[in-house]
Amino acid sequence: MDGDRSEEHHHDIEIEGHHGFERKISGILDDGSVGFRQPLLARNRKNTTSQIAIVGANSCPIESLDYEIFENDFFKQDWRSRKKIEILQYTFLKWALAFLIGLATGVVGFLNNLAVENIAGFKLLLTGNLMLKEKYFQAFFAFAGCNLILATAAASLCAFIAPAAAGSGIPEVKAYLNGIDAYSILAPSTLFVKIFGSIFGVAAGFVVGKEGPMVHTGACIANLLGQGGSRKYRLTWKWLRFFKNDRDRRDLITCGAAAGVAAAFRAPVGGVLFALEEAASWWRNSLLWRTFFTTAVVAVVLRSLIELCRSGRCGLFGKGGLIMFDVNSGPVLYSTPDLLAVVFLGVVGGVLGSLYNYLVDKVLRTYSLINERGPRFKIMLVMAVSVLSSCCAFGLPWLTHCTPCPIGIGEGKCPSVGRSSIYKSFQCPPNHYNDLSSLLLNTNDDAIRNLFTSRSENEFHISTLAIFFVAVYFLGIITYGIAIPSGLFIPVILAGASYGRLVGRLLGPLSQLDVGLFSLLGAASFLGGTMRMTVSLCVILLELTNNLLMLPLVMLVLLISKTVADCFNRGVYDQIVTMKGLPYMEDHAEPYMRNLVAKDVVSGSLISFSRVEKVGVIWQALKMTRHNGFPVIDEPPFTEDYELCGIALRSHLLVLLQGKRFSKQRTTYGSQILRSCKARDFGKAGLGKGLKIEDLDLSDEEMEMYVDLHPITNTSPYTVLETLSLAKAAILFRQLGLRHLCVVPKTPGRPPIVGILTRHDFMPEHVLGLYPHIDPLK
């Protein structure tokens, strides 16, 4: 929606019409709909494109995307005139772009891990060497200082260059694929900050992951390639003119989101299923093939690049985040008591996961009050959380006792001086190690590996697991929402893995399952309780751990945790989408919509144009409104009676007016316009670079001339009767990926169109605002 919709005032102007009924602008609404009784969102609510802001923050224009094929005369002429070579070129380009998306995302994912492992490894080696020399205060200041510098760098990038790069990015990608165009979330500057901000943020020791940002990164890469590059940075390719539409870009961004998951977890099939289950709102078989091809390219690229690093030419990068967590050390045998333990893990994981979502919601709303005050406050908040995280990571290991090294480990392996090991000396004497420091003073990927791997059941004390669980649970909550790129996968996996291993230790001899397998099941229960995904999470975890024998237990724990958590609240990404005020169309209709019909939410005046309209009338309507769709009416003498010709888009009207192909007489001359214009002239520009009403320069004489709108009019719009159930209209609107849905009268003798439904007309805030007496649950 447009930010102007939440203002207190309305604009009412009269426009003289040629076809017998008055056209009145009542309220400035998006997409061509009309404000009939009150703004569509409550007046104290605004939309925002910032990842870390919520409803009530500074508003930005948010519009819908045209995923429907706009079948006007230019489109039909273009398809009829295409040669076989052009059709083959279009098909080839779709697969070539899928390949490039996979290649670029795989390379970025590898370099991301390479940078994190080396930066964080240098920091941890410096800290460890100072600890071995018993320079504890110097070690703390070196550790906290490095974290603070990295955190400030990540926050500065987000605060000053691309605020939209902060946060996970998955809710915004999900909203985009639903049809919501939030400006700048896929911009090149956002891509730049997402990559480097994620590297600095993860290396700074925050309890955050790079998996969510990788999904956003893949989507940004796909958007950049799909729109032919960036005009702003002079990176454009003219041969991508076929993709100057929202529909093809949506498919490419779906491939990019799947590639991001595949690059983050090295899980190609899991990436496809993630895009299908969580990200995409529309799916078809051809898109499935291209998405699968893209993730396969990512997997091949990652494997090839990792092989290059096995020779030691990649610095400290070795067994980093891209290496599978090996938990298949022993056979998976389980009995009835083990299944009861798995059920318990699922139930508790669902409860704790829903509590996690609730607390994240409260923290985001609190942080928004700080983030709204400007970039300096964003950076100060990041610095405060960084100092707190450093104090916890360095201070908590002092609470645990030193443990003697296991017998048979071998000399030099315990305690380890290196970066990645389960046996960290910290403050312990020779032949002893501090188990909590191996979890806290380590990269998040290595901490997960230590929890998933079971060299010995007694490697981690019960008190260590309890302290670590509480620490990462609450640090993950207070970290998400600050102005850095941050994902939720890793914090949730860390908390779940520590909780699962803790349960495995408490059960002891009562269960046949290994503590490492309990750790995996705990991570699955937390992921199910927070993300509310099942199939994709199951496959991601199995690809991550390379253990298909765990499939039945992982399926069971995910189903239970999701079912339990659904009793309390929604998934974390769904909560964030709602929190930001994004007009997301759910895959189901609300119960109260069955008590209403389409005409109940579109009653009122409507702006429409004649097939041959005066230029001044169009210019005034475009200037005084922000509508993006206008009904076009056929009328005498061109037809016997008033008829709905179709819908004309605002962007197409602007192009037509800029071309100044006008006539002094009120006659049809669409064939002349077709000969003088090309379909690519009406292609959608990327990143808001399209024409605006301020760009038009029309003289008074031209204002009195006429323009034929038929060539740019979609003559086959989707229409429904005014008596159609609002629930059916909502399902139709979402499943077809519409932006405008025309409502026509049921009885003759009335104007040919009653109104236009847009996604905002289906929002609960709008419907329940019109009919406050309706019970939302019935």
mmCIF file of C-alpha atoms in Angstrom, residues 257-467:
data_model
loop_
_atom_site.group_PDB
_atom_site.id
_atom_site.type_symbol
_atom_site.label_atom_id
_atom_site.label_comp_id
_atom_site.label_asym_id
_atom_site.label_seq_id
_atom_site.Cartn_x
_atom_site.Cartn_y
_atom_site.Cartn_z
ATOM 1 C CA ALA A 257 15.664 -18.160 -2.470
ATOM 2 C CA ALA A 258 16.071 -21.919 -2.950
ATOM 3 C CA ALA A 259 19.702 -21.404 -3.960
ATOM 4 C CA GLY A 260 20.297 -19.416 -0.771
ATOM 5 C CA VAL A 261 19.160 -22.318 1.407
ATOM 6 C CA ALA A 262 21.213 -24.763 -0.654
ATOM 7 C CA ALA A 263 24.305 -22.572 -0.238
ATOM 8 C CA ALA A 264 23.765 -22.076 3.499
ATOM 9 C CA PHE A 265 23.235 -25.739 4.423
ATOM 10 C CA ARG A 266 24.627 -27.497 1.345
ATOM 11 C CA ALA A 267 21.167 -29.006 1.044
ATOM 12 C CA PRO A 268 19.960 -28.776 -2.583
ATOM 13 C CA VAL A 269 16.758 -30.767 -2.133
ATOM 14 C CA GLY A 270 16.032 -28.954 1.114
ATOM 15 C CA GLY A 271 16.383 -25.645 -0.721
ATOM 16 C CA VAL A 272 13.775 -26.662 -3.289
ATOM 17 C CA LEU A 273 11.377 -27.810 -0.580
ATOM 18 C CA PHE A 274 11.969 -24.645 1.446
ATOM 19 C CA ALA A 275 10.976 -22.520 -1.532
ATOM 20 C CA LEU A 276 7.917 -24.708 -2.102
ATOM 21 C CA GLU A 277 6.762 -24.928 1.526
ATOM 22 C CA GLU A 278 7.689 -21.581 3.016
ATOM 23 C CA ALA A 279 8.688 -18.963 0.434
ATOM 24 C CA ALA A 280 6.644 -19.262 -2.758
ATOM 25 C CA SER A 281 2.916 -18.575 -2.945
ATOM 26 C CA TRP A 282 2.568 -19.980 -6.481
ATOM 27 C CA TRP A 283 4.184 -23.076 -7.909
ATOM 28 C CA ARG A 284 4.185 -25.107 -11.109
ATOM 29 C CA ASN A 285 6.138 -28.038 -12.501
ATOM 30 C CA SER A 286 8.343 -26.001 -14.829
ATOM 31 C CA LEU A 287 9.436 -23.859 -11.900
ATOM 32 C CA LEU A 288 10.186 -27.009 -9.895
ATOM 33 C CA TRP A 289 12.612 -28.190 -12.566
ATOM 34 C CA ARG A 290 14.403 -24.857 -12.794
ATOM 35 C CA THR A 291 14.653 -24.523 -9.011
ATOM 36 C CA PHE A 292 16.044 -28.042 -8.732
ATOM 37 C CA PHE A 293 18.580 -27.261 -11.464
ATOM 38 C CA THR A 294 19.630 -24.082 -9.643
ATOM 39 C CA THR A 295 20.225 -25.829 -6.321
ATOM 40 C CA ALA A 296 22.102 -28.644 -8.084
ATOM 41 C CA VAL A 297 24.452 -26.024 -9.540
ATOM 42 C CA VAL A 298 24.956 -24.618 -6.037
ATOM 43 C CA ALA A 299 25.827 -28.056 -4.671
ATOM 44 C CA VAL A 300 28.378 -28.710 -7.444
ATOM 45 C CA VAL A 301 29.976 -25.269 -7.024
ATOM 46 C CA LEU A 302 30.298 -25.664 -3.252
ATOM 47 C CA ARG A 303 31.765 -29.137 -3.501
ATOM 48 C CA SER A 304 34.309 -27.985 -6.075
ATOM 49 C CA LEU A 305 35.385 -24.973 -4.033
ATOM 50 C CA ILE A 306 35.605 -26.936 -0.787
ATOM 51 C CA GLU A 307 37.874 -29.487 -2.480
ATOM 52 C CA LEU A 308 40.248 -26.642 -3.304
ATOM 53 C CA CYS A 309 40.476 -25.779 0.397
ATOM 54 C CA ARG A 310 41.391 -29.280 1.560
ATOM 55 C CA SER A 311 44.994 -28.588 0.652
ATOM 56 C CA GLY A 312 45.132 -25.824 3.266
ATOM 57 C CA ARG A 313 45.181 -22.899 0.856
ATOM 58 C CA CYS A 314 42.129 -21.234 2.412
ATOM 59 C CA GLY A 315 43.661 -20.054 5.662
ATOM 60 C CA LEU A 316 41.758 -21.101 8.751
ATOM 61 C CA PHE A 317 38.839 -22.328 6.677
ATOM 62 C CA GLY A 318 38.619 -26.058 7.060
ATOM 63 C CA LYS A 319 35.725 -27.778 8.715
ATOM 64 C CA GLY A 320 33.503 -24.727 8.585
ATOM 65 C CA GLY A 321 29.783 -24.244 8.182
ATOM 66 C CA LEU A 322 29.614 -25.965 4.810
ATOM 67 C CA ILE A 323 30.982 -29.287 6.029
ATOM 68 C CA MET A 324 28.309 -31.756 7.026
ATOM 69 C CA PHE A 325 27.843 -32.440 10.706
ATOM 70 C CA ASP A 326 28.646 -36.133 10.973
ATOM 71 C CA VAL A 327 26.326 -37.835 13.457
ATOM 72 C CA ASN A 328 26.115 -41.212 11.770
ATOM 73 C CA SER A 329 28.811 -42.759 13.905
ATOM 74 C CA GLY A 330 26.632 -45.576 15.176
ATOM 75 C CA PRO A 331 23.512 -47.567 14.270
ATOM 76 C CA VAL A 332 20.156 -45.968 14.970
ATOM 77 C CA LEU A 333 18.255 -48.364 17.203
ATOM 78 C CA TYR A 334 15.229 -47.303 19.190
ATOM 79 C CA SER A 335 12.490 -48.902 21.251
ATOM 80 C CA THR A 336 9.195 -47.797 22.769
ATOM 81 C CA PRO A 337 10.807 -45.787 25.605
ATOM 82 C CA ASP A 338 12.879 -43.996 22.977
ATOM 83 C CA LEU A 339 9.743 -43.052 21.066
ATOM 84 C CA LEU A 340 8.243 -41.664 24.276
ATOM 85 C CA ALA A 341 11.386 -39.594 24.748
ATOM 86 C CA VAL A 342 11.046 -38.291 21.193
ATOM 87 C CA VAL A 343 7.417 -37.341 21.863
ATOM 88 C CA PHE A 344 8.550 -35.504 24.993
ATOM 89 C CA LEU A 345 11.201 -33.656 22.956
ATOM 90 C CA GLY A 346 8.553 -32.617 20.441
ATOM 91 C CA VAL A 347 6.085 -31.361 23.039
ATOM 92 C CA VAL A 348 8.628 -29.361 25.019
ATOM 93 C CA GLY A 349 10.240 -28.086 21.812
ATOM 94 C CA GLY A 350 6.861 -26.852 20.588
ATOM 95 C CA VAL A 351 6.192 -25.025 23.862
ATOM 96 C CA LEU A 352 9.645 -23.443 24.013
ATOM 97 C CA GLY A 353 9.507 -22.597 20.309
ATOM 98 C CA SER A 354 6.207 -20.765 20.651
ATOM 99 C CA LEU A 355 7.606 -18.936 23.699
ATOM 100 C CA TYR A 356 10.637 -18.007 21.577
ATOM 101 C CA ASN A 357 8.343 -16.472 18.945
ATOM 102 C CA TYR A 358 6.409 -14.578 21.597
ATOM 103 C CA LEU A 359 9.566 -13.084 23.091
ATOM 104 C CA VAL A 360 10.983 -12.216 19.654
ATOM 105 C CA ASP A 361 7.769 -10.324 18.950
ATOM 106 C CA LYS A 362 8.107 -8.308 22.166
ATOM 107 C CA VAL A 363 11.801 -7.587 21.603
ATOM 108 C CA LEU A 364 11.210 -6.415 18.027
ATOM 109 C CA ARG A 365 8.508 -4.012 19.167
ATOM 110 C CA THR A 366 10.801 -2.658 21.874
ATOM 111 C CA TYR A 367 13.799 -2.285 19.575
ATOM 112 C CA SER A 368 11.697 -0.479 16.960
ATOM 113 C CA LEU A 369 11.310 2.420 19.393
ATOM 114 C CA ILE A 370 15.104 2.726 19.490
ATOM 115 C CA ASN A 371 15.795 2.049 15.813
ATOM 116 C CA GLU A 372 13.285 4.686 14.750
ATOM 117 C CA ARG A 373 15.352 7.424 16.370
ATOM 118 C CA GLY A 374 18.054 7.271 13.707
ATOM 119 C CA PRO A 375 21.242 5.524 12.568
ATOM 120 C CA ARG A 376 23.254 6.493 15.645
ATOM 121 C CA PHE A 377 20.801 4.802 17.972
ATOM 122 C CA LYS A 378 20.810 1.698 15.788
ATOM 123 C CA ILE A 379 24.583 1.481 16.061
ATOM 124 C CA MET A 380 24.540 2.105 19.815
ATOM 125 C CA LEU A 381 22.020 -0.708 20.282
ATOM 126 C CA VAL A 382 24.229 -3.076 18.271
ATOM 127 C CA MET A 383 27.267 -2.105 20.333
ATOM 128 C CA ALA A 384 25.397 -2.709 23.592
ATOM 129 C CA VAL A 385 24.269 -6.173 22.505
ATOM 130 C CA SER A 386 27.806 -6.922 21.294
ATOM 131 C CA VAL A 387 29.317 -6.085 24.691
ATOM 132 C CA LEU A 388 26.675 -8.215 26.426
ATOM 133 C CA SER A 389 27.326 -11.159 24.084
ATOM 134 C CA SER A 390 31.083 -10.895 24.617
ATOM 135 C CA CYS A 391 30.680 -10.786 28.392
ATOM 136 C CA CYS A 392 28.502 -13.898 28.326
ATOM 137 C CA ALA A 393 30.804 -15.822 25.980
ATOM 138 C CA PHE A 394 33.919 -14.994 27.998
ATOM 139 C CA GLY A 395 32.420 -14.890 31.490
ATOM 140 C CA LEU A 396 30.172 -17.949 31.633
ATOM 141 C CA PRO A 397 32.974 -20.538 31.162
ATOM 142 C CA TRP A 398 34.375 -19.389 34.511
ATOM 143 C CA LEU A 399 31.284 -20.913 36.154
ATOM 144 C CA THR A 400 32.197 -24.459 35.101
ATOM 145 C CA HIS A 401 34.877 -26.760 36.470
ATOM 146 C CA CYS A 402 37.809 -28.102 34.574
ATOM 147 C CA THR A 403 37.451 -31.653 33.293
ATOM 148 C CA PRO A 404 40.292 -34.192 32.897
ATOM 149 C CA CYS A 405 41.003 -35.124 29.309
ATOM 150 C CA PRO A 406 39.535 -38.475 28.199
ATOM 151 C CA ILE A 407 41.914 -41.409 28.145
ATOM 152 C CA GLY A 408 43.078 -42.487 24.705
ATOM 153 C CA ILE A 409 42.638 -39.141 22.982
ATOM 154 C CA GLY A 410 46.273 -38.842 22.116
ATOM 155 C CA GLU A 411 48.912 -36.323 23.048
ATOM 156 C CA GLY A 412 48.373 -32.824 21.689
ATOM 157 C CA LYS A 413 44.664 -33.233 21.083
ATOM 158 C CA CYS A 414 43.487 -32.367 24.601
ATOM 159 C CA PRO A 415 43.404 -29.567 25.395
ATOM 160 C CA SER A 416 43.558 -28.155 21.916
ATOM 161 C CA VAL A 417 45.295 -24.923 21.064
ATOM 162 C CA GLY A 418 43.600 -24.726 17.690
ATOM 163 C CA ARG A 419 40.395 -22.990 16.688
ATOM 164 C CA SER A 420 38.072 -25.911 16.120
ATOM 165 C CA SER A 421 38.034 -28.511 18.854
ATOM 166 C CA ILE A 422 35.870 -29.777 21.640
ATOM 167 C CA TYR A 423 38.727 -29.601 24.132
ATOM 168 C CA LYS A 424 39.472 -25.940 24.920
ATOM 169 C CA SER A 425 41.897 -25.173 27.721
ATOM 170 C CA PHE A 426 40.570 -21.725 28.722
ATOM 171 C CA GLN A 427 41.849 -21.305 32.334
ATOM 172 C CA CYS A 428 42.416 -25.010 33.009
ATOM 173 C CA PRO A 429 45.749 -26.685 33.935
ATOM 174 C CA PRO A 430 47.494 -29.135 31.590
ATOM 175 C CA ASN A 431 45.561 -32.282 30.610
ATOM 176 C CA HIS A 432 42.249 -30.579 31.520
ATOM 177 C CA TYR A 433 39.705 -28.755 29.409
ATOM 178 C CA ASN A 434 36.725 -26.398 29.837
ATOM 179 C CA ASP A 435 33.720 -27.846 28.046
ATOM 180 C CA LEU A 436 31.606 -24.659 28.101
ATOM 181 C CA SER A 437 34.337 -22.610 26.437
ATOM 182 C CA SER A 438 34.346 -25.065 23.514
ATOM 183 C CA LEU A 439 30.722 -24.058 22.895
ATOM 184 C CA LEU A 440 30.835 -20.337 23.656
ATOM 185 C CA LEU A 441 34.353 -19.420 22.493
ATOM 186 C CA ASN A 442 33.866 -20.961 19.081
ATOM 187 C CA THR A 443 32.074 -20.250 15.843
ATOM 188 C CA ASN A 444 28.395 -21.154 15.852
ATOM 189 C CA ASP A 445 28.965 -23.847 13.215
ATOM 190 C CA ASP A 446 31.670 -25.513 15.280
ATOM 191 C CA ALA A 447 29.482 -25.318 18.389
ATOM 192 C CA ILE A 448 26.708 -27.155 16.530
ATOM 193 C CA ARG A 449 29.204 -29.760 15.344
ATOM 194 C CA ASN A 450 30.406 -30.321 18.885
ATOM 195 C CA LEU A 451 26.835 -30.825 20.103
ATOM 196 C CA PHE A 452 25.875 -33.151 17.266
ATOM 197 C CA THR A 453 29.008 -35.272 17.535
ATOM 198 C CA SER A 454 29.256 -37.784 20.345
ATOM 199 C CA ARG A 455 32.830 -38.879 21.034
ATOM 200 C CA SER A 456 31.803 -39.569 24.620
ATOM 201 C CA GLU A 457 28.584 -39.051 26.518
ATOM 202 C CA ASN A 458 30.423 -37.200 29.292
ATOM 203 C CA GLU A 459 32.105 -34.607 27.089
ATOM 204 C CA PHE A 460 29.650 -31.955 28.309
ATOM 205 C CA HIS A 461 28.412 -31.758 31.881
ATOM 206 C CA ILE A 462 24.695 -31.427 32.514
ATOM 207 C CA SER A 463 25.279 -28.034 34.131
ATOM 208 C CA THR A 464 27.275 -26.923 31.065
ATOM 209 C CA LEU A 465 24.441 -27.857 28.709
ATOM 210 C CA ALA A 466 21.893 -26.100 30.926
ATOM 211 C CA ILE A 467 23.931 -22.888 31.107
#
